[in-house]
C-alpha angles and dihedrals in degrees: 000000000000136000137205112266129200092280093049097247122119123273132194114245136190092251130095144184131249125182118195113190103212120166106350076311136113124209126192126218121187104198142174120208113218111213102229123193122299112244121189093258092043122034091168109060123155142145123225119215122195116237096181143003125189128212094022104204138000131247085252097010122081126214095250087049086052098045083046092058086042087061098047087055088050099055085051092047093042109162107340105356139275104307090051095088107158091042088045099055087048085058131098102185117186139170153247111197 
C-alpha cells in the first residue's frame, strides 16, 4: 500500500491490505506488521495491529467473530502466504487486537 507524500508521488508505506470474502461479503483490513525480537526457534516474529476494518461488523456476524476469522487467516498467511514453507516454519506471528 502507498500514500501520497509532500511532493505528491507515491510513497510505500508499512501498511497492507487484506480482503477477507464472509458471507457474499468482502471486508477490508488495513494492517502494519510490527518486527519483534528474533529468538533461536523463530528468526522471523512480528505482530501485526489493525489500522483499519470495513466494514466493521455484518448484518448476523459481530466484530470479535470477524477478527477471530482474520486471525485464523493470519496464522495461515504467517510471514509471506501459503506456498512460502521453509520461511513460514522459521515465523511467530501475534496479535494486537
Amino acid at each position: 500500500m502507498s500514500e501520497e507524500s509532500r511532493t505528491g508521488y507515491p510513497e510505500p508505506s508499512n501498511k497492507e491490505v487484506f480482503i477477507l470474502h464472509v458471507n457474499d461479503q468482502n471486508i477490508e483490513f488495513i494492517l502494519t506488521r510490527n518486527s519483534l525480537g528474533a529468538t533461536d526457534l523463530y528468526p522471523i516474529h512480528y505482530c501485526w495491529n489493525i489500522v483499519s476494518m470495513a466494514p466493521s461488523c455484518l448484518p448476523n456476524m459481530s466484530k470479535e467473530k470477524l477478527l477471530t476469522i482474520l486471525k485464523e487467516a493470519l496464522k495461515v498467511y504467517k510471514c509471506s502466504g501459503i506456498r512460502d514453507l521453509e520461511k513460514n516454519a522459521k515465523s511467530l506471528i501475534e496479535f494486537d487486537f
